[in-house]
mmCIF file with all atom_site columns, C-alpha atoms in Angstrom:
data_model
loop_
_atom_site.group_PDB
_atom_site.id
_atom_site.type_symbol
_atom_site.label_atom_id
_atom_site.label_alt_id
_atom_site.label_comp_id
_atom_site.label_asym_id
_atom_site.label_entity_id
_atom_site.label_seq_id
_atom_site.pdbx_PDB_ins_code
_atom_site.Cartn_x
_atom_site.Cartn_y
_atom_site.Cartn_z
_atom_site.occupancy
_atom_site.B_iso_or_equiv
_atom_site.pdbx_formal_charge
_atom_site.auth_seq_id
_atom_site.auth_comp_id
_atom_site.auth_asym_id
_atom_site.auth_atom_id
_atom_site.pdbx_PDB_model_num
ATOM 1   C CA . MET W 1 1   ? 23.294  -34.508 -20.743 1.00 0.00 ? 1   MET W CA 1
ATOM 2   C CA . LEU W 1 2   ? 22.638  -30.707 -21.180 1.00 0.00 ? 2   LEU W CA 1
ATOM 3   C CA . LYS W 1 3   ? 25.148  -28.543 -19.585 1.00 0.00 ? 3   LYS W CA 1
ATOM 4   C CA . GLU W 1 4   ? 23.899  -26.374 -16.728 1.00 0.00 ? 4   GLU W CA 1
ATOM 5   C CA . ALA W 1 5   ? 24.274  -23.124 -18.825 1.00 0.00 ? 5   ALA W CA 1
ATOM 6   C CA . GLU W 1 6   ? 21.961  -24.520 -21.530 1.00 0.00 ? 6   GLU W CA 1
ATOM 7   C CA . THR W 1 7   ? 19.325  -25.615 -19.310 1.00 0.00 ? 7   THR W CA 1
ATOM 8   C CA . ILE W 1 8   ? 18.855  -22.708 -16.917 1.00 0.00 ? 8   ILE W CA 1
ATOM 9   C CA . ASN W 1 9   ? 17.040  -19.940 -18.879 1.00 0.00 ? 9   ASN W CA 1
ATOM 10  C CA . HIS W 1 10  ? 15.896  -17.704 -15.899 1.00 0.00 ? 10  HIS W CA 1
ATOM 11  C CA . PRO W 1 11  ? 17.415  -15.553 -13.019 1.00 0.00 ? 11  PRO W CA 1
ATOM 12  C CA . TYR W 1 12  ? 15.205  -17.533 -10.348 1.00 0.00 ? 12  TYR W CA 1
ATOM 13  C CA . TRP W 1 13  ? 16.047  -19.574 -7.312  1.00 0.00 ? 13  TRP W CA 1
ATOM 14  C CA . PRO W 1 14  ? 16.608  -22.354 -6.728  1.00 0.00 ? 14  PRO W CA 1
ATOM 15  C CA . ARG W 1 15  ? 18.683  -22.515 -9.947  1.00 0.00 ? 15  ARG W CA 1
ATOM 16  C CA . ASN W 1 16  ? 17.325  -25.890 -10.979 1.00 0.00 ? 16  ASN W CA 1
ATOM 17  C CA . LEU W 1 17  ? 13.641  -24.533 -11.589 1.00 0.00 ? 17  LEU W CA 1
ATOM 18  C CA . SER W 1 18  ? 12.002  -25.484 -14.743 1.00 0.00 ? 18  SER W CA 1
ATOM 19  C CA . ILE W 1 19  ? 10.329  -22.536 -16.431 1.00 0.00 ? 19  ILE W CA 1
ATOM 20  C CA . PRO W 1 20  ? 10.604  -23.406 -20.186 1.00 0.00 ? 20  PRO W CA 1
ATOM 21  C CA . ASN W 1 21  ? 8.305   -20.782 -21.065 1.00 0.00 ? 21  ASN W CA 1
ATOM 22  C CA . TYR W 1 22  ? 10.342  -17.973 -19.315 1.00 0.00 ? 22  TYR W CA 1
ATOM 23  C CA . VAL W 1 23  ? 10.852  -14.656 -21.470 1.00 0.00 ? 23  VAL W CA 1
ATOM 24  C CA . GLU W 1 24  ? 13.234  -12.084 -20.067 1.00 0.00 ? 24  GLU W CA 1
ATOM 25  C CA . ASN W 1 25  ? 12.009  -8.779  -19.080 1.00 0.00 ? 25  ASN W CA 1
ATOM 26  C CA . ASP W 1 26  ? 12.642  -5.824  -21.602 1.00 0.00 ? 26  ASP W CA 1
ATOM 27  C CA . ARG W 1 27  ? 11.843  -3.366  -18.811 1.00 0.00 ? 27  ARG W CA 1
ATOM 28  C CA . SER W 1 28  ? 14.572  -2.367  -16.552 1.00 0.00 ? 28  SER W CA 1
ATOM 29  C CA . MET W 1 29  ? 14.367  -2.863  -12.752 1.00 0.00 ? 29  MET W CA 1
ATOM 30  C CA . SER W 1 30  ? 14.533  0.816   -12.402 1.00 0.00 ? 30  SER W CA 1
ATOM 31  C CA . GLU W 1 31  ? 11.503  1.453   -14.633 1.00 0.00 ? 31  GLU W CA 1
ATOM 32  C CA . ILE W 1 32  ? 9.542   -0.930  -12.817 1.00 0.00 ? 32  ILE W CA 1
ATOM 33  C CA . LEU W 1 33  ? 10.263  0.251   -9.524  1.00 0.00 ? 33  LEU W CA 1
ATOM 34  C CA . ILE W 1 34  ? 9.824   4.084   -10.558 1.00 0.00 ? 34  ILE W CA 1
ATOM 35  C CA . PHE W 1 35  ? 6.372   3.131   -11.957 1.00 0.00 ? 35  PHE W CA 1
ATOM 36  C CA . LEU W 1 36  ? 5.353   1.368   -8.598  1.00 0.00 ? 36  LEU W CA 1
ATOM 37  C CA . PHE W 1 37  ? 6.621   4.139   -6.187  1.00 0.00 ? 37  PHE W CA 1
ATOM 38  C CA . SER W 1 38  ? 5.390   6.951   -8.625  1.00 0.00 ? 38  SER W CA 1
ATOM 39  C CA . VAL W 1 39  ? 1.896   5.679   -8.439  1.00 0.00 ? 39  VAL W CA 1
ATOM 40  C CA . SER W 1 40  ? 2.029   4.802   -4.731  1.00 0.00 ? 40  SER W CA 1
ATOM 41  C CA . GLY W 1 41  ? 3.344   8.347   -4.129  1.00 0.00 ? 41  GLY W CA 1
ATOM 42  C CA . ILE W 1 42  ? 0.516   10.033  -6.072  1.00 0.00 ? 42  ILE W CA 1
ATOM 43  C CA . LEU W 1 43  ? -1.983  8.208   -4.420  1.00 0.00 ? 43  LEU W CA 1
ATOM 44  C CA . LEU W 1 44  ? -0.461  8.999   -1.039  1.00 0.00 ? 44  LEU W CA 1
ATOM 45  C CA . LEU W 1 45  ? -0.372  12.795  -1.955  1.00 0.00 ? 45  LEU W CA 1
ATOM 46  C CA . ALA W 1 46  ? -3.968  12.716  -3.216  1.00 0.00 ? 46  ALA W CA 1
ATOM 47  C CA . THR W 1 47  ? -5.401  10.885  -0.307  1.00 0.00 ? 47  THR W CA 1
ATOM 48  C CA . TRP W 1 48  ? -3.427  13.219  2.203   1.00 0.00 ? 48  TRP W CA 1
ATOM 49  C CA . SER W 1 49  ? -5.205  16.219  0.366   1.00 0.00 ? 49  SER W CA 1
ATOM 50  C CA . LEU W 1 50  ? -8.571  14.574  0.325   1.00 0.00 ? 50  LEU W CA 1
ATOM 51  C CA . THR W 1 51  ? -8.431  13.828  3.976   1.00 0.00 ? 51  THR W CA 1
ATOM 52  C CA . GLY W 1 52  ? -7.612  17.235  5.126   1.00 0.00 ? 52  GLY W CA 1
ATOM 53  C CA . ARG W 1 53  ? -11.365 18.339  4.947   1.00 0.00 ? 53  ARG W CA 1
ATOM 54  C CA . LYS W 1 54  ? -13.656 18.292  7.756   1.00 0.00 ? 54  LYS W CA 1
ATOM 55  C CA . VAL W 1 55  ? -15.585 15.010  8.591   1.00 0.00 ? 55  VAL W CA 1
ATOM 56  C CA . SER W 1 56  ? -18.724 15.545  10.383  1.00 0.00 ? 56  SER W CA 1
ATOM 57  C CA . GLY W 1 57  ? -17.470 19.114  11.688  1.00 0.00 ? 57  GLY W CA 1
ATOM 58  C CA . ASN W 1 58  ? -14.066 17.767  12.803  1.00 0.00 ? 58  ASN W CA 1
ATOM 59  C CA . ARG W 1 59  ? -10.801 17.395  11.054  1.00 0.00 ? 59  ARG W CA 1
ATOM 60  C CA . LEU W 1 60  ? -9.164  13.962  11.062  1.00 0.00 ? 60  LEU W CA 1
ATOM 61  C CA . SER W 1 61  ? -5.852  13.511  13.017  1.00 0.00 ? 61  SER W CA 1
ATOM 62  C CA . GLY W 1 62  ? -2.426  13.182  11.256  1.00 0.00 ? 62  GLY W CA 1
ATOM 63  C CA . GLY W 1 63  ? -2.341  9.638   12.213  1.00 0.00 ? 63  GLY W CA 1
ATOM 64  C CA . ARG W 1 64  ? -5.761  8.919   10.888  1.00 0.00 ? 64  ARG W CA 1
ATOM 65  C CA . ARG W 1 65  ? -4.897  10.472  7.673   1.00 0.00 ? 65  ARG W CA 1
ATOM 66  C CA . LEU W 1 66  ? -1.595  8.416   7.264   1.00 0.00 ? 66  LEU W CA 1
ATOM 67  C CA . ALA W 1 67  ? -3.840  5.232   7.895   1.00 0.00 ? 67  ALA W CA 1
ATOM 68  C CA . LEU W 1 68  ? -6.381  6.135   5.105   1.00 0.00 ? 68  LEU W CA 1
ATOM 69  C CA . CYS W 1 69  ? -3.248  6.800   2.780   1.00 0.00 ? 69  CYS W CA 1
ATOM 70  C CA . TRP W 1 70  ? -2.111  3.433   3.630   1.00 0.00 ? 70  TRP W CA 1
ATOM 71  C CA . PHE W 1 71  ? -5.358  1.796   2.914   1.00 0.00 ? 71  PHE W CA 1
ATOM 72  C CA . ILE W 1 72  ? -5.576  3.597   -0.875  1.00 0.00 ? 72  ILE W CA 1
ATOM 73  C CA . VAL W 1 73  ? -2.111  2.266   -1.561  1.00 0.00 ? 73  VAL W CA 1
ATOM 74  C CA . CYS W 1 74  ? -3.326  -1.102  -0.396  1.00 0.00 ? 74  CYS W CA 1
ATOM 75  C CA . GLY W 1 75  ? -6.262  -0.963  -2.591  1.00 0.00 ? 75  GLY W CA 1
ATOM 76  C CA . PHE W 1 76  ? -4.080  -0.155  -5.700  1.00 0.00 ? 76  PHE W CA 1
ATOM 77  C CA . ILE W 1 77  ? -1.691  -2.896  -4.540  1.00 0.00 ? 77  ILE W CA 1
ATOM 78  C CA . HIS W 1 78  ? -4.121  -5.499  -3.715  1.00 0.00 ? 78  HIS W CA 1
ATOM 79  C CA . GLY W 1 79  ? -6.755  -4.527  -6.426  1.00 0.00 ? 79  GLY W CA 1
ATOM 80  C CA . VAL W 1 80  ? -4.700  -3.919  -9.460  1.00 0.00 ? 80  VAL W CA 1
ATOM 81  C CA . ILE W 1 81  ? -1.222  -5.689  -9.048  1.00 0.00 ? 81  ILE W CA 1
ATOM 82  C CA . GLU W 1 82  ? -2.142  -8.493  -7.324  1.00 0.00 ? 82  GLU W CA 1
ATOM 83  C CA . GLY W 1 83  ? -5.432  -8.603  -8.943  1.00 0.00 ? 83  GLY W CA 1
ATOM 84  C CA . TRP W 1 84  ? -3.336  -9.097  -12.065 1.00 0.00 ? 84  TRP W CA 1
ATOM 85  C CA . PHE W 1 85  ? -1.478  -11.822 -10.610 1.00 0.00 ? 85  PHE W CA 1
ATOM 86  C CA . SER W 1 86  ? -4.415  -13.707 -9.579  1.00 0.00 ? 86  SER W CA 1
ATOM 87  C CA . LEU W 1 87  ? -5.839  -13.457 -13.202 1.00 0.00 ? 87  LEU W CA 1
ATOM 88  C CA . TYR W 1 88  ? -2.693  -14.016 -15.188 1.00 0.00 ? 88  TYR W CA 1
ATOM 89  C CA . TYR W 1 89  ? -0.551  -15.951 -13.121 1.00 0.00 ? 89  TYR W CA 1
ATOM 90  C CA . HIS W 1 90  ? -0.402  -18.961 -15.627 1.00 0.00 ? 90  HIS W CA 1
ATOM 91  C CA . ILE W 1 91  ? 1.158   -16.943 -18.401 1.00 0.00 ? 91  ILE W CA 1
ATOM 92  C CA . ILE W 1 92  ? 3.281   -14.423 -16.493 1.00 0.00 ? 92  ILE W CA 1
ATOM 93  C CA . PRO W 1 93  ? 6.681   -16.143 -17.109 1.00 0.00 ? 93  PRO W CA 1
ATOM 94  C CA . GLU W 1 94  ? 6.091   -15.753 -20.921 1.00 0.00 ? 94  GLU W CA 1
ATOM 95  C CA . ASP W 1 95  ? 4.089   -12.502 -21.082 1.00 0.00 ? 95  ASP W CA 1
ATOM 96  C CA . GLN W 1 96  ? 5.654   -9.169  -21.732 1.00 0.00 ? 96  GLN W CA 1
ATOM 97  C CA . SER W 1 97  ? 2.701   -6.910  -20.435 1.00 0.00 ? 97  SER W CA 1
ATOM 98  C CA . PHE W 1 98  ? 3.951   -4.277  -17.865 1.00 0.00 ? 98  PHE W CA 1
ATOM 99  C CA . LEU W 1 99  ? 2.609   -5.774  -14.855 1.00 0.00 ? 99  LEU W CA 1
ATOM 100 C CA . SER W 1 100 ? 3.726   -9.217  -15.795 1.00 0.00 ? 100 SER W CA 1
ATOM 101 C CA . GLN W 1 101 ? 7.051   -7.854  -16.070 1.00 0.00 ? 101 GLN W CA 1
ATOM 102 C CA . LEU W 1 102 ? 6.434   -6.315  -12.635 1.00 0.00 ? 102 LEU W CA 1
ATOM 103 C CA . TRP W 1 103 ? 5.812   -9.893  -11.270 1.00 0.00 ? 103 TRP W CA 1
ATOM 104 C CA . LYS W 1 104 ? 8.832   -11.367 -12.961 1.00 0.00 ? 104 LYS W CA 1
ATOM 105 C CA . GLU W 1 105 ? 11.103  -8.731  -11.529 1.00 0.00 ? 105 GLU W CA 1
ATOM 106 C CA . TYR W 1 106 ? 9.572   -9.336  -8.003  1.00 0.00 ? 106 TYR W CA 1
ATOM 107 C CA . SER W 1 107 ? 9.970   -13.001 -8.446  1.00 0.00 ? 107 SER W CA 1
ATOM 108 C CA . LYS W 1 108 ? 13.681  -12.644 -8.347  1.00 0.00 ? 108 LYS W CA 1
ATOM 109 C CA . GLY W 1 109 ? 12.877  -12.386 -4.526  1.00 0.00 ? 109 GLY W CA 1
ATOM 110 C CA . ASP W 1 110 ? 10.495  -15.075 -4.415  1.00 0.00 ? 110 ASP W CA 1
ATOM 111 C CA . SER W 1 111 ? 10.144  -17.335 -7.185  1.00 0.00 ? 111 SER W CA 1
ATOM 112 C CA . ARG W 1 112 ? 6.932   -19.041 -6.112  1.00 0.00 ? 112 ARG W CA 1
ATOM 113 C CA . TYR W 1 113 ? 5.376   -16.239 -8.118  1.00 0.00 ? 113 TYR W CA 1
ATOM 114 C CA . ALA W 1 114 ? 7.110   -17.453 -11.340 1.00 0.00 ? 114 ALA W CA 1
ATOM 115 C CA . ILE W 1 115 ? 5.880   -21.119 -11.041 1.00 0.00 ? 115 ILE W CA 1
ATOM 116 C CA . ALA W 1 116 ? 2.497   -20.261 -9.829  1.00 0.00 ? 116 ALA W CA 1
ATOM 117 C CA . ASP W 1 117 ? 2.721   -21.862 -6.410  1.00 0.00 ? 117 ASP W CA 1
ATOM 118 C CA . ASN W 1 118 ? -0.654  -22.905 -5.051  1.00 0.00 ? 118 ASN W CA 1
ATOM 119 C CA . PHE W 1 119 ? -0.265  -20.984 -1.956  1.00 0.00 ? 119 PHE W CA 1
ATOM 120 C CA . THR W 1 120 ? 0.792   -17.795 -3.567  1.00 0.00 ? 120 THR W CA 1
ATOM 121 C CA . VAL W 1 121 ? -1.995  -17.871 -6.279  1.00 0.00 ? 121 VAL W CA 1
ATOM 122 C CA . SER W 1 122 ? -4.585  -18.790 -3.486  1.00 0.00 ? 122 SER W CA 1
ATOM 123 C CA . MET W 1 123 ? -3.484  -16.182 -1.113  1.00 0.00 ? 123 MET W CA 1
ATOM 124 C CA . GLU W 1 124 ? -3.203  -13.265 -3.745  1.00 0.00 ? 124 GLU W CA 1
ATOM 125 C CA . THR W 1 125 ? -6.563  -14.209 -5.193  1.00 0.00 ? 125 THR W CA 1
ATOM 126 C CA . VAL W 1 126 ? -8.232  -13.889 -1.873  1.00 0.00 ? 126 VAL W CA 1
ATOM 127 C CA . THR W 1 127 ? -6.299  -10.614 -1.152  1.00 0.00 ? 127 THR W CA 1
ATOM 128 C CA . ALA W 1 128 ? -7.223  -9.201  -4.656  1.00 0.00 ? 128 ALA W CA 1
ATOM 129 C CA . CYS W 1 129 ? -10.810 -9.959  -4.087  1.00 0.00 ? 129 CYS W CA 1
ATOM 130 C CA . LEU W 1 130 ? -11.357 -9.102  -0.615  1.00 0.00 ? 130 LEU W CA 1
ATOM 131 C CA . TRP W 1 131 ? -8.832  -6.766  0.755   1.00 0.00 ? 131 TRP W CA 1
ATOM 132 C CA . GLY W 1 132 ? -8.499  -4.744  -2.280  1.00 0.00 ? 132 GLY W CA 1
ATOM 133 C CA . PRO W 1 133 ? -12.230 -3.582  -2.519  1.00 0.00 ? 133 PRO W CA 1
ATOM 134 C CA . PHE W 1 134 ? -12.291 -3.727  1.349   1.00 0.00 ? 134 PHE W CA 1
ATOM 135 C CA . SER W 1 135 ? -9.402  -1.122  1.605   1.00 0.00 ? 135 SER W CA 1
ATOM 136 C CA . ILE W 1 136 ? -10.992 1.400   -0.585  1.00 0.00 ? 136 ILE W CA 1
ATOM 137 C CA . TRP W 1 137 ? -14.501 0.923   1.358   1.00 0.00 ? 137 TRP W CA 1
ATOM 138 C CA . ILE W 1 138 ? -12.531 1.598   4.520   1.00 0.00 ? 138 ILE W CA 1
ATOM 139 C CA . VAL W 1 139 ? -11.492 5.040   3.060   1.00 0.00 ? 139 VAL W CA 1
ATOM 140 C CA . VAL W 1 140 ? -15.000 5.913   2.323   1.00 0.00 ? 140 VAL W CA 1
ATOM 141 C CA . ALA W 1 141 ? -16.199 4.804   5.535   1.00 0.00 ? 141 ALA W CA 1
ATOM 142 C CA . PHE W 1 142 ? -13.946 7.042   7.384   1.00 0.00 ? 142 PHE W CA 1
ATOM 143 C CA . LEU W 1 143 ? -14.487 10.061  5.110   1.00 0.00 ? 143 LEU W CA 1
ATOM 144 C CA . SER W 1 144 ? -18.403 9.311   5.426   1.00 0.00 ? 144 SER W CA 1
ATOM 145 C CA . ASN W 1 145 ? -18.006 8.889   9.250   1.00 0.00 ? 145 ASN W CA 1
ATOM 146 C CA . HIS W 1 146 ? -19.673 5.621   9.258   1.00 0.00 ? 146 HIS W CA 1
ATOM 147 C CA . SER W 1 147 ? -20.121 3.582   12.594  1.00 0.00 ? 147 SER W CA 1
ATOM 148 C CA . TYR W 1 148 ? -18.674 0.539   11.146  1.00 0.00 ? 148 TYR W CA 1
ATOM 149 C CA . ARG W 1 149 ? -15.214 2.123   9.864   1.00 0.00 ? 149 ARG W CA 1
ATOM 150 C CA . PHE W 1 150 ? -13.139 0.441   12.819  1.00 0.00 ? 150 PHE W CA 1
ATOM 151 C CA . VAL W 1 151 ? -14.678 -3.001  12.258  1.00 0.00 ? 151 VAL W CA 1
ATOM 152 C CA . LEU W 1 152 ? -13.794 -2.692  8.608   1.00 0.00 ? 152 LEU W CA 1
ATOM 153 C CA . GLN W 1 153 ? -10.330 -1.808  9.570   1.00 0.00 ? 153 GLN W CA 1
ATOM 154 C CA . LEU W 1 154 ? -9.862  -4.620  11.912  1.00 0.00 ? 154 LEU W CA 1
ATOM 155 C CA . ILE W 1 155 ? -11.082 -7.108  9.640   1.00 0.00 ? 155 ILE W CA 1
ATOM 156 C CA . VAL W 1 156 ? -8.671  -5.884  6.709   1.00 0.00 ? 156 VAL W CA 1
ATOM 157 C CA . SER W 1 157 ? -5.717  -5.629  9.047   1.00 0.00 ? 157 SER W CA 1
ATOM 158 C CA . LEU W 1 158 ? -6.370  -8.963  10.442  1.00 0.00 ? 158 LEU W CA 1
ATOM 159 C CA . GLY W 1 159 ? -6.603  -10.356 7.021   1.00 0.00 ? 159 GLY W CA 1
ATOM 160 C CA . GLN W 1 160 ? -3.201  -8.600  5.824   1.00 0.00 ? 160 GLN W CA 1
ATOM 161 C CA . LEU W 1 161 ? -1.368  -9.643  9.177   1.00 0.00 ? 161 LEU W CA 1
ATOM 162 C CA . TYR W 1 162 ? -2.542  -13.253 8.779   1.00 0.00 ? 162 TYR W CA 1
ATOM 163 C CA . GLY W 1 163 ? -1.615  -13.546 4.942   1.00 0.00 ? 163 GLY W CA 1
ATOM 164 C CA . ALA W 1 164 ? 1.888   -11.967 5.474   1.00 0.00 ? 164 ALA W CA 1
ATOM 165 C CA . VAL W 1 165 ? 2.625   -14.235 8.844   1.00 0.00 ? 165 VAL W CA 1
ATOM 166 C CA . LEU W 1 166 ? 1.812   -17.368 6.537   1.00 0.00 ? 166 LEU W CA 1
ATOM 167 C CA . TYR W 1 167 ? 3.584   -16.053 3.536   1.00 0.00 ? 167 TYR W CA 1
ATOM 168 C CA . PHE W 1 168 ? 6.817   -15.654 5.624   1.00 0.00 ? 168 PHE W CA 1
ATOM 169 C CA . PHE W 1 169 ? 6.218   -18.831 7.535   1.00 0.00 ? 169 PHE W CA 1
ATOM 170 C CA . THR W 1 170 ? 5.640   -21.146 4.416   1.00 0.00 ? 170 THR W CA 1
ATOM 171 C CA . GLU W 1 171 ? 8.818   -19.711 2.951   1.00 0.00 ? 171 GLU W CA 1
ATOM 172 C CA . HIS W 1 172 ? 10.590  -20.399 6.169   1.00 0.00 ? 172 HIS W CA 1
ATOM 173 C CA . ARG W 1 173 ? 9.739   -23.969 6.213   1.00 0.00 ? 173 ARG W CA 1
ATOM 174 C CA . ASP W 1 174 ? 10.848  -24.389 2.708   1.00 0.00 ? 174 ASP W CA 1
ATOM 175 C CA . GLY W 1 175 ? 14.284  -23.075 3.932   1.00 0.00 ? 175 GLY W CA 1
ATOM 176 C CA . TYR W 1 176 ? 14.228  -19.560 2.044   1.00 0.00 ? 176 TYR W CA 1
ATOM 177 C CA . ILE W 1 177 ? 15.045  -21.643 -1.237  1.00 0.00 ? 177 ILE W CA 1
ATOM 178 C CA . HIS W 1 178 ? 12.881  -19.274 -3.558  1.00 0.00 ? 178 HIS W CA 1
ATOM 179 C CA . SER W 1 179 ? 15.280  -16.167 -3.545  1.00 0.00 ? 179 SER W CA 1
ATOM 180 C CA . GLU W 1 180 ? 19.112  -15.606 -3.564  1.00 0.00 ? 180 GLU W CA 1
ATOM 181 C CA . TYR W 1 181 ? 19.570  -15.751 0.302   1.00 0.00 ? 181 TYR W CA 1
ATOM 182 C CA . GLY W 1 182 ? 21.143  -12.566 1.601   1.00 0.00 ? 182 GLY W CA 1
ATOM 183 C CA . HIS W 1 183 ? 21.101  -10.526 -1.626  1.00 0.00 ? 183 HIS W CA 1
ATOM 184 C CA . PRO W 1 184 ? 20.497  -6.866  -0.668  1.00 0.00 ? 184 PRO W CA 1
ATOM 185 C CA . ILE W 1 185 ? 17.704  -6.059  -3.054  1.00 0.00 ? 185 ILE W CA 1
ATOM 186 C CA . TYR W 1 186 ? 15.897  -9.385  -4.150  1.00 0.00 ? 186 TYR W CA 1
ATOM 187 C CA . PHE W 1 187 ? 15.928  -10.917 -0.546  1.00 0.00 ? 187 PHE W CA 1
ATOM 188 C CA . TRP W 1 188 ? 16.206  -8.175  2.083   1.00 0.00 ? 188 TRP W CA 1
ATOM 189 C CA . PHE W 1 189 ? 14.205  -5.413  -0.035  1.00 0.00 ? 189 PHE W CA 1
ATOM 190 C CA . TYR W 1 190 ? 11.864  -7.507  -2.158  1.00 0.00 ? 190 TYR W CA 1
ATOM 191 C CA . PHE W 1 191 ? 11.147  -10.392 -0.096  1.00 0.00 ? 191 PHE W CA 1
ATOM 192 C CA . VAL W 1 192 ? 11.719  -9.262  3.690   1.00 0.00 ? 192 VAL W CA 1
ATOM 193 C CA . PHE W 1 193 ? 11.168  -5.381  3.661   1.00 0.00 ? 193 PHE W CA 1
ATOM 194 C CA . MET W 1 194 ? 8.263   -4.961  1.277   1.00 0.00 ? 194 MET W CA 1
ATOM 195 C CA . ASN W 1 195 ? 6.372   -7.869  3.006   1.00 0.00 ? 195 ASN W CA 1
ATOM 196 C CA . THR W 1 196 ? 7.129   -6.860  6.492   1.00 0.00 ? 196 THR W CA 1
ATOM 197 C CA . LEU W 1 197 ? 5.246   -3.572  6.089   1.00 0.00 ? 197 LEU W CA 1
ATOM 198 C CA . TRP W 1 198 ? 2.039   -5.902  5.763   1.00 0.00 ? 198 TRP W CA 1
ATOM 199 C CA . ILE W 1 199 ? 3.007   -7.073  9.495   1.00 0.00 ? 199 ILE W CA 1
ATOM 200 C CA . VAL W 1 200 ? 4.192   -4.144  11.231  1.00 0.00 ? 200 VAL W CA 1
ATOM 201 C CA . ILE W 1 201 ? 1.300   -1.653  9.906   1.00 0.00 ? 201 ILE W CA 1
ATOM 202 C CA . PRO W 1 202 ? -1.669  -4.027  10.083  1.00 0.00 ? 202 PRO W CA 1
ATOM 203 C CA . PHE W 1 203 ? -0.460  -4.804  13.703  1.00 0.00 ? 203 PHE W CA 1
ATOM 204 C CA . ILE W 1 204 ? -0.633  -0.945  14.718  1.00 0.00 ? 204 ILE W CA 1
ATOM 205 C CA . LEU W 1 205 ? -4.061  -0.574  13.027  1.00 0.00 ? 205 LEU W CA 1
ATOM 206 C CA . ILE W 1 206 ? -5.277  -3.898  14.657  1.00 0.00 ? 206 ILE W CA 1
ATOM 207 C CA . VAL W 1 207 ? -4.335  -2.220  18.222  1.00 0.00 ? 207 VAL W CA 1
ATOM 208 C CA . ASP W 1 208 ? -5.932  0.907   17.100  1.00 0.00 ? 208 ASP W CA 1
ATOM 209 C CA . SER W 1 209 ? -9.241  -0.839  16.207  1.00 0.00 ? 209 SER W CA 1
ATOM 210 C CA . TRP W 1 210 ? -8.888  -2.679  19.494  1.00 0.00 ? 210 TRP W CA 1
ATOM 211 C CA . CYS W 1 211 ? -8.810  0.700   21.583  1.00 0.00 ? 211 CYS W CA 1
ATOM 212 C CA . GLN W 1 212 ? -11.460 2.367   19.590  1.00 0.00 ? 212 GLN W CA 1
ATOM 213 C CA . LEU W 1 213 ? -13.953 -0.531  19.714  1.00 0.00 ? 213 LEU W CA 1
ATOM 214 C CA . SER W 1 214 ? -13.128 -1.240  23.526  1.00 0.00 ? 214 SER W CA 1
ATOM 215 C CA . ALA W 1 215 ? -13.624 2.379   24.372  1.00 0.00 ? 215 ALA W CA 1
ATOM 216 C CA . CYS W 1 216 ? -17.189 2.328   22.299  1.00 0.00 ? 216 CYS W CA 1
ATOM 217 C CA . GLN W 1 217 ? -18.132 -0.993  24.311  1.00 0.00 ? 217 GLN W CA 1
ATOM 218 C CA . SER W 1 218 ? -17.096 0.718   27.534  1.00 0.00 ? 218 SER W CA 1
ATOM 219 C CA . ILE W 1 219 ? -19.368 3.584   26.866  1.00 0.00 ? 219 ILE W CA 1
ATOM 220 C CA . LEU W 1 220 ? -22.281 1.449   25.856  1.00 0.00 ? 220 LEU W CA 1
ATOM 221 C CA . ASP W 1 221 ? -21.867 -0.953  28.882  1.00 0.00 ? 221 ASP W CA 1
ATOM 222 C CA . LYS W 1 222 ? -21.850 2.431   31.097  1.00 0.00 ? 222 LYS W CA 1
ATOM 223 C CA . THR W 1 223 ? -24.874 3.670   29.406  1.00 0.00 ? 223 THR W CA 1
ATOM 224 C CA . ALA W 1 224 ? -26.755 0.207   29.878  1.00 0.00 ? 224 ALA W CA 1
ATOM 225 C CA . SER W 1 225 ? -25.796 0.215   33.504  1.00 0.00 ? 225 SER W CA 1
ATOM 226 C CA . LYS W 1 226 ? -27.357 3.766   34.229  1.00 0.00 ? 226 LYS W CA 1
ATOM 227 C CA . GLY W 1 227 ? -30.519 2.604   32.355  1.00 0.00 ? 227 GLY W CA 1
ATOM 228 C CA . LYS W 1 228 ? -30.659 -0.274  34.653  1.00 0.00 ? 228 LYS W CA 1
ATOM 229 C CA . SER W 1 229 ? -30.025 1.743   37.821  1.00 0.00 ? 229 SER W CA 1
ATOM 230 C CA . LYS W 1 230 ? -32.852 4.214   36.765  1.00 0.00 ? 230 LYS W CA 1
ATOM 231 C CA . ARG W 1 231 ? -35.378 1.613   36.408  1.00 0.00 ? 231 ARG W CA 1
ATOM 232 C CA . SER W 1 232 ? -34.451 0.064   39.635  1.00 0.00 ? 232 SER W CA 1
#
C-alpha cells in the first residue's frame, strides 16, 4: 500500500480525494486575489462614474448607483469567471491558464470545483449563461430608464439568492467536508464570506424590487378604480 504522502498530490479536502491529473499553481494566492479585486474595483469605479449622469432628466440615487455597480461586477464574475468554469471544468485541475488557477485557488475553500461536482457544474453553467448577461442588461435598462428594469432586478436577484442558498445547503448536508473547516481564509473568507454576499445583497434588492413594483401596481389600481368611477 502507498504511503499517505505518496497518494495525496493536492491541497484539497477531504484529503482522500483522488485528483490524479492535478498540477500545482505557479501563481501565488496574492497574485490571484489582487487580479480579482483590482478588476472588480476598476469596474466599480467606472460604473459609479457612468451612473452619475442624469437619466430621463433625473440623477440616480446613491443607493441605486451602488446597486448598478453590484450588477456590473456580477456580470464580470458570472459571465467571465464562472463562465470559464462552466466551459473548462473538466481540465481545470491540470490547466495552468490564469482563470483555471483562480479556480484551483478557490477550490481550497470548496473542493467541489476541483472534482467537477455535478451540482457546481450545473449551477455555474446556469449562472454564467443567464445571470451574467442579465446583470449587464439590468444596468442598461436602468440607464435607459426602461419600464421592465425592476422586473429584471427581481428575476436576477431571486436566481442569485436561490443558487446561493442551494450552494450552502448542499454543502451543509455533506457536513462541510470540502474545505478545511474553520480555516480563516479558505473556509471563512473564500467559502462563507464571498458567497454570503450573494445572499445578503440579492435579498436587499428583492425587497427593493418588491417595494417598487408594489408601488407601481398600487398606482395602476387607483387609476383603474378612478376610471370605473367616472364611467359609473
